[in-house]
Short mmCIF file of C-alpha atoms in Angstrom, two decimals:
data_model
loop_
_atom_site.label_atom_id
_atom_site.label_comp_id
_atom_site.label_asym_id
_atom_site.label_seq_id
_atom_site.Cartn_x
_atom_site.Cartn_y
_atom_site.Cartn_z
CA UNK A 1 0.00 0.00 0.00
CA UNK A 2 2.87 2.40 0.73
CA UNK A 3 4.15 2.01 -2.82
CA UNK A 4 0.68 2.73 -4.16
CA UNK A 5 0.34 5.82 -1.92
CA UNK A 6 3.71 7.14 -3.03
CA UNK A 7 2.76 6.60 -6.68
CA UNK A 8 -0.50 8.52 -6.23
CA UNK A 9 1.23 11.33 -4.33
CA UNK A 10 3.91 11.61 -7.01
CA UNK A 11 1.29 11.83 -9.73
CA UNK A 12 -0.66 14.35 -7.67
CA UNK A 13 2.33 16.59 -7.11
CA UNK A 14 3.73 16.47 -10.59
CA UNK A 15 0.88 16.06 -13.09
CA UNK A 16 0.88 18.73 -12.04
CA UNK A 17 -30.07 22.92 -1.86
CA UNK A 18 -27.62 25.46 -3.50
CA UNK A 19 -25.68 23.03 -5.65
CA UNK A 20 -27.19 22.71 -9.09
CA UNK A 21 -27.38 19.66 -11.30
CA UNK A 22 -27.59 21.71 -14.48
CA UNK A 23 -27.71 20.23 -17.97
CA UNK A 24 -27.02 23.63 -19.54
CA UNK A 25 -23.42 24.21 -18.48
CA UNK A 26 -21.36 23.66 -21.61
CA UNK A 27 -17.89 25.20 -22.01
CA UNK A 28 -15.16 25.18 -24.65
CA UNK A 29 -11.42 24.61 -24.79
CA UNK A 30 -10.32 24.96 -21.12
CA UNK A 31 -11.45 22.54 -18.35
CA UNK A 32 -12.20 25.02 -15.58
CA UNK A 33 -15.54 25.66 -13.90
CA UNK A 34 -17.28 29.00 -14.49
CA UNK A 35 -20.69 28.76 -12.82
CA UNK A 36 -21.86 29.88 -9.38
CA UNK A 37 -22.13 26.45 -7.81
CA UNK A 38 -22.42 22.80 -8.70
CA UNK A 39 -22.71 19.37 -7.07
CA UNK A 40 -20.64 16.40 -8.21
CA UNK A 41 -21.81 12.93 -7.15
CA UNK A 42 -18.76 10.93 -6.13
CA UNK A 43 -17.83 7.28 -5.91
CA UNK A 44 -15.39 6.23 -3.21
CA UNK A 45 -12.80 3.64 -4.25
CA UNK A 46 -10.80 2.77 -1.15
CA UNK A 47 -9.58 6.19 0.03
CA UNK A 48 -10.15 8.04 -3.20
CA UNK A 49 -13.12 10.18 -4.33
CA UNK A 50 -13.97 9.81 -8.01
CA UNK A 51 -16.35 11.62 -10.36
CA UNK A 52 -17.75 9.70 -13.31
CA UNK A 53 -17.13 11.06 -16.81
CA UNK A 54 -17.14 10.26 -20.49
CA UNK A 55 -14.13 11.33 -22.55
CA UNK A 56 -14.66 11.07 -26.30
CA UNK A 57 -17.48 8.64 -25.55
CA UNK A 58 -15.40 6.37 -23.28
CA UNK A 59 -16.70 6.00 -19.73
CA UNK A 60 -14.39 6.21 -16.73
CA UNK A 61 -13.68 7.98 -13.46
CA UNK A 62 -11.52 10.99 -12.61
CA UNK A 63 -9.94 11.10 -9.16
CA UNK A 64 -10.88 14.39 -7.47
CA UNK A 65 -7.49 15.23 -6.03
CA UNK A 66 -6.55 18.62 -4.58
CA UNK A 67 -2.95 17.38 -4.61
CA UNK A 68 -3.01 17.66 -8.41
CA UNK A 69 -2.47 21.28 -9.44
CA UNK A 70 -3.51 20.94 -13.09
CA UNK A 71 -7.22 21.18 -13.86
CA UNK A 72 -7.20 17.91 -15.78
CA UNK A 73 -4.76 15.06 -16.44
CA UNK A 74 -5.87 12.08 -18.48
CA UNK A 75 -4.85 8.45 -18.62
CA UNK A 76 -4.07 7.77 -22.26
CA UNK A 77 -3.88 4.07 -21.48
CA UNK A 78 -7.69 4.15 -21.17
CA UNK A 79 -8.69 6.69 -23.80
CA UNK A 80 -6.96 6.74 -27.18
CA UNK A 81 -5.82 10.33 -27.77
CA UNK A 82 -4.58 10.65 -31.33
CA UNK A 83 -1.97 13.12 -32.65
CA UNK A 84 -0.33 13.51 -29.25
CA UNK A 85 2.73 15.67 -28.79
CA UNK A 86 5.27 13.74 -26.78
CA UNK A 87 7.42 15.08 -23.98
CA UNK A 88 8.97 14.22 -20.64
CA UNK A 89 7.74 14.97 -17.17
CA UNK A 90 9.79 14.66 -14.01
CA UNK A 91 8.94 13.49 -10.52
CA UNK A 92 10.38 15.39 -7.57
CA UNK A 93 12.69 12.43 -6.99
CA UNK A 94 14.33 13.09 -10.36
CA UNK A 95 12.70 10.14 -12.13
CA UNK A 96 11.22 10.92 -15.52
CA UNK A 97 8.06 9.67 -17.17
CA UNK A 98 6.58 9.92 -20.65
CA UNK A 99 4.07 12.75 -20.93
CA UNK A 100 1.78 13.70 -23.79
CA UNK A 101 -0.16 16.82 -24.75
CA UNK A 102 -3.30 16.44 -26.82
CA UNK A 103 -5.80 18.67 -28.59
CA UNK A 104 -8.07 15.78 -29.54
CA UNK A 105 -10.51 15.75 -26.62
CA UNK A 106 -13.74 16.45 -28.45
CA UNK A 107 -15.93 16.10 -25.37
CA UNK A 108 -15.59 15.65 -21.62
CA UNK A 109 -18.97 15.07 -19.99
CA UNK A 110 -19.77 14.70 -16.29
CA UNK A 111 -22.83 12.82 -15.00
CA UNK A 112 -24.25 16.07 -13.57
CA UNK A 113 -24.50 17.54 -17.06
CA UNK A 114 -21.38 19.68 -17.00
CA UNK A 115 -19.75 19.37 -20.42
CA UNK A 116 -16.52 20.59 -22.03
CA UNK A 117 -15.85 20.44 -25.75
CA UNK A 118 -12.79 20.79 -27.96
CA UNK A 119 -10.32 20.85 -25.08
CA UNK A 120 -6.84 22.11 -25.89
CA UNK A 121 -3.36 21.34 -24.50
CA UNK A 122 -4.48 18.56 -22.15
CA UNK A 123 -1.66 16.63 -20.54
CA UNK A 124 -1.83 12.88 -20.30
CA UNK A 125 0.34 9.95 -19.32
CA UNK A 126 0.16 6.18 -19.28
CA UNK A 127 -1.35 5.45 -15.87
CA UNK A 128 -1.88 1.71 -16.23
CA UNK A 129 -0.08 1.08 -12.91
CA UNK A 130 -2.78 3.10 -11.13
CA UNK A 131 -5.49 1.23 -13.05
CA UNK A 132 -4.05 -2.01 -11.70
CA UNK A 133 -3.73 -0.81 -8.10
CA UNK A 134 -6.85 1.39 -7.73
CA UNK A 135 -9.53 0.91 -10.40
CA UNK A 136 -9.39 -0.29 -14.03
CA UNK A 137 -11.53 2.62 -15.27
CA UNK A 138 -9.26 5.34 -13.85
CA UNK A 139 -9.52 8.11 -16.45
CA UNK A 140 -7.05 10.45 -14.73
CA UNK A 141 -7.21 13.33 -12.27
CA UNK A 142 -9.25 16.47 -11.78
CA UNK A 143 -7.27 18.99 -9.75
CA UNK A 144 -7.00 22.39 -8.13
CA UNK A 145 -7.04 24.60 -11.22
CA UNK A 146 -10.45 23.17 -12.13
CA UNK A 147 -11.99 24.65 -8.97
CA UNK A 148 -9.58 27.55 -8.37
CA UNK A 149 -11.58 30.53 -7.09
CA UNK A 150 -14.18 28.25 -5.52
CA UNK A 151 -14.95 27.04 -2.01
CA UNK A 152 -14.77 23.25 -1.85
CA UNK A 153 -17.17 21.22 0.30
CA UNK A 154 -16.51 17.50 0.84
CA UNK A 155 -19.20 15.17 2.11
CA UNK A 156 -18.02 11.56 1.93
CA UNK A 157 -21.07 10.25 3.82
CA UNK A 158 -23.53 11.60 1.26
CA UNK A 159 -21.10 10.97 -1.57
CA UNK A 160 -20.94 14.48 -2.99
CA UNK A 161 -18.59 17.39 -3.61
CA UNK A 162 -19.99 20.91 -3.92
CA UNK A 163 -18.24 23.94 -5.39
CA UNK A 164 -19.28 27.51 -4.47
CA UNK A 165 -17.90 30.52 -6.32
CA UNK A 166 -15.88 32.65 -3.91
CA UNK A 167 -17.55 36.09 -4.00
CA UNK A 168 -17.75 39.03 -1.60
CA UNK A 169 -21.42 38.27 -1.01
CA UNK A 170 -20.68 34.63 -0.22
CA UNK A 171 -17.81 35.63 2.05
CA UNK A 172 -20.36 37.62 4.06
CA UNK A 173 -23.36 35.28 3.87
CA UNK A 174 -21.41 32.01 4.23
CA UNK A 175 -24.33 30.21 2.63
CA UNK A 176 -22.13 27.15 2.22
CA UNK A 177 -22.66 26.62 5.97
CA UNK A 178 -26.47 26.76 5.86
CA UNK A 179 -27.93 23.93 7.94
CA UNK A 180 -24.51 22.80 9.13
CA UNK A 181 -23.10 22.47 12.63
CA UNK A 182 -19.60 23.95 12.67
CA UNK A 183 -17.29 22.05 15.02
CA UNK A 184 -14.15 24.09 14.36
CA UNK A 185 -12.55 26.59 11.99
CA UNK A 186 -8.85 26.01 11.42
CA UNK A 187 -6.37 28.26 9.65
CA UNK A 188 -3.93 26.96 7.08
CA UNK A 189 -0.97 28.25 5.13
CA UNK A 190 0.31 27.71 1.62
CA UNK A 191 3.98 27.38 0.75
CA UNK A 192 5.29 26.34 -2.66
CA UNK A 193 2.00 24.84 -3.82
CA UNK A 194 -1.25 26.86 -3.99
CA UNK A 195 -3.34 23.70 -3.81
CA UNK A 196 -2.16 21.92 -0.64
CA UNK A 197 -3.24 23.40 2.73
CA UNK A 198 -0.64 23.09 5.49
CA UNK A 199 -1.57 23.26 9.17
CA UNK A 200 0.35 23.39 12.43
CA UNK A 201 -0.36 20.41 14.65
CA UNK A 202 0.48 19.45 18.23
CA UNK A 203 0.51 15.87 19.48
CA UNK A 204 1.42 15.97 23.15
CA UNK A 205 4.56 18.13 23.23
CA UNK A 206 5.48 17.33 19.63
CA UNK A 207 5.11 19.91 16.88
CA UNK A 208 4.03 18.43 13.55
CA UNK A 209 3.31 19.95 10.18
CA UNK A 210 0.17 18.58 8.56
CA UNK A 211 -1.10 18.64 4.98
CA UNK A 212 -4.64 18.12 3.67
CA UNK A 213 -4.86 15.83 0.64
CA UNK A 214 -7.89 14.07 -0.84
CA UNK A 215 -5.69 11.71 -2.88
CA UNK A 216 -4.55 9.37 -0.10
CA UNK A 217 -5.46 7.49 3.10
CA UNK A 218 -3.22 9.71 5.23
CA UNK A 219 0.31 9.20 6.53
CA UNK A 220 2.36 9.83 9.64
CA UNK A 221 6.12 10.34 9.75
CA UNK A 222 7.88 10.86 13.07
CA UNK A 223 11.53 10.80 14.08
CA UNK A 224 12.46 7.60 15.97
CA UNK A 225 12.75 9.29 19.38
CA UNK A 226 9.45 11.10 18.86
CA UNK A 227 7.71 7.87 17.89
CA UNK A 228 8.97 6.17 21.07
CA UNK A 229 7.81 9.07 23.22
CA UNK A 230 4.34 9.17 21.65
CA UNK A 231 3.95 5.42 22.12
CA UNK A 232 5.03 5.66 25.75
CA UNK A 233 2.38 8.33 26.38
CA UNK A 234 -0.36 6.37 24.64
CA UNK A 235 -0.66 8.97 21.90
CA UNK A 236 0.46 6.57 19.17
CA UNK A 237 -1.06 3.09 19.39
CA UNK A 238 -1.34 0.16 17.04
CA UNK A 239 -4.43 0.18 14.85
CA UNK A 240 -4.01 -3.35 13.54
CA UNK A 241 -2.84 -4.72 10.21
CA UNK A 242 -4.30 -3.65 6.89
CA UNK A 243 -5.07 -5.86 3.89
CA UNK A 244 -1.55 -5.35 2.57
CA UNK A 245 -0.01 -6.78 5.75
CA UNK A 246 1.24 -3.41 6.98
CA UNK A 247 0.71 -2.04 10.48
CA UNK A 248 -1.57 0.95 10.95
CA UNK A 249 -1.55 3.40 13.85
CA UNK A 250 -4.09 5.48 15.69
CA UNK A 251 -2.92 8.93 16.75
CA UNK A 252 -4.66 10.37 19.81
CA UNK A 253 -5.12 13.96 20.98
CA UNK A 254 -4.16 15.57 17.71
CA UNK A 255 -4.60 19.34 18.09
CA UNK A 256 -4.85 21.25 14.80
CA UNK A 257 -4.17 25.00 14.73
CA UNK A 258 -4.22 25.11 18.52
CA UNK A 259 -8.02 24.82 18.65
CA UNK A 260 -9.37 21.55 17.28
CA UNK A 261 -8.64 18.27 19.03
CA UNK A 262 -9.32 14.99 17.28
CA UNK A 263 -8.07 11.42 16.92
CA UNK A 264 -6.81 10.04 13.61
CA UNK A 265 -7.35 6.32 13.13
CA UNK A 266 -5.87 3.65 10.88
CA UNK A 267 -2.99 5.68 9.48
CA UNK A 268 0.07 4.06 7.88
CA UNK A 269 3.57 5.19 8.93
CA UNK A 270 6.23 6.29 6.49
CA UNK A 271 9.95 6.82 6.87
CA UNK A 272 11.65 10.19 6.53
CA UNK A 273 13.22 8.99 3.27
CA UNK A 274 9.80 7.94 2.03
CA UNK A 275 8.49 11.47 2.47
CA UNK A 276 11.47 13.23 0.88
CA UNK A 277 9.79 13.72 -2.49
CA UNK A 278 6.76 15.61 -1.24
CA UNK A 279 8.74 17.29 1.56
CA UNK A 280 10.80 18.89 -1.19
CA UNK A 281 7.76 19.70 -3.30
CA UNK A 282 5.89 21.31 -0.38
CA UNK A 283 8.92 22.99 1.26
CA UNK A 284 8.47 20.99 4.47
CA UNK A 285 11.44 21.40 6.80
CA UNK A 286 9.76 20.36 10.06
CA UNK A 287 11.08 16.99 11.35
CA UNK A 288 7.62 15.50 11.98
CA UNK A 289 5.03 15.42 9.23
CA UNK A 290 1.58 13.96 8.63
CA UNK A 291 -1.08 14.06 5.93
CA UNK A 292 -4.79 14.30 6.68
CA UNK A 293 -6.42 12.16 4.02
CA UNK A 294 -9.36 9.80 3.88
CA UNK A 295 -8.98 8.49 7.44
CA UNK A 296 -9.57 12.04 8.72
CA UNK A 297 -11.90 13.40 6.05
CA UNK A 298 -14.30 10.48 6.40
CA UNK A 299 -14.98 11.47 10.03
CA UNK A 300 -16.42 14.89 9.15
CA UNK A 301 -17.74 17.12 6.45
CA UNK A 302 -15.15 19.74 5.53
CA UNK A 303 -15.24 23.07 3.71
CA UNK A 304 -12.01 24.39 2.20
CA UNK A 305 -11.91 28.16 1.66
CA UNK A 306 -8.63 28.84 -0.13
CA UNK A 307 -9.23 32.59 -0.36
CA UNK A 308 -9.59 32.95 3.41
CA UNK A 309 -7.12 30.12 4.13
CA UNK A 310 -9.61 28.38 6.40
CA UNK A 311 -10.95 24.85 6.66
CA UNK A 312 -14.33 24.42 8.36
CA UNK A 313 -14.83 21.14 10.21
CA UNK A 314 -18.51 20.24 10.16
CA UNK A 315 -20.51 17.59 11.94
CA UNK A 316 -20.93 14.54 9.73
#
C-alpha cells in the first residue's frame, strides 16, 4: 500500500439545496468551472473520491485530487488520444516519465450535465499502474485549477462534492454553511504549492506539520525518538494490520491550529526517506510530518476556503 500511496502522491504533485445539477453548463477549450455552484456525485474507491465522466465517448472515473495542481490530467492508457505531442515529465525524486499533450478531446462530460468540448493542451500519461492498483476505469485526475476561485465542500457520507464561487457576497453570507453544525474553523498556510493546505499540529509536546490531501489514506512520519515518546504516552497506538499486511496506527489527541482536538485512526507510517519527495515539493522542513487524508476526512464534512485560508470542520 505504501508504494501505491507514493505513486499517487507523485502523480498528484507532478501532473501537475444550492448546488445545481444543471444540464445547460457547456464550455469550450479549457477545463475550468465558471458557474456559481455545482454538485458532483462521487464514488469512493478505497480512500479516493472519483467523479464519473465520459471522454470522447469512453466511460471512466476521474480522481478528485486537490494534490493535483492541473485542472485535468488524463490516462491515455484508457482513452486513445490521437496526434499527441510527446514530452517528458519529471517526478520530484528526479525520475522521468513519458508525458503527452493532446488537442483531440472532443468532449468531456460529467454525470451532472457539466460538459466541455474541444479541449486544448491537455496533458496525459500512461497510468496503467494506477489502473491495476486502484480501479481499471481510472480516467485520470481532476485537480485544483479546475476549482480555483471556488470554495470546496466534501461530504463523503452523502457521496458528494460541492463547489461555491468565492464572491464578496458569499464571504459575508457564508451560505455554504447553511444547515450545518460547525465544530471548528482552522487556519492553514500555503507554501510552494497553492493547492495543498498546510496546518500546524500538536501531538502531546510534539510539533508536527500537517497537509490536507484528498488523494490518499493519510500518513504519519515521526523521528524515531518522537515515535517512542508518543507510544510511551499512549498517543500513538497500534491500529491493527491492513489488507496489505502493513501495520496501521491510531494517533490520539491531535490538536490542529491550537483549537481543534481529534483522533486520527488507521494511518500508515512512512519513513523520513519515504516522504522526501513531497517534503521537497511542499517545502516541508519540520522533522515530523503527517497528511490528513481519507482516514480524517471520512470522520467529518469539511469546507475548504482557499481565499480565506480556512478549513471548516462540520458535523458529519
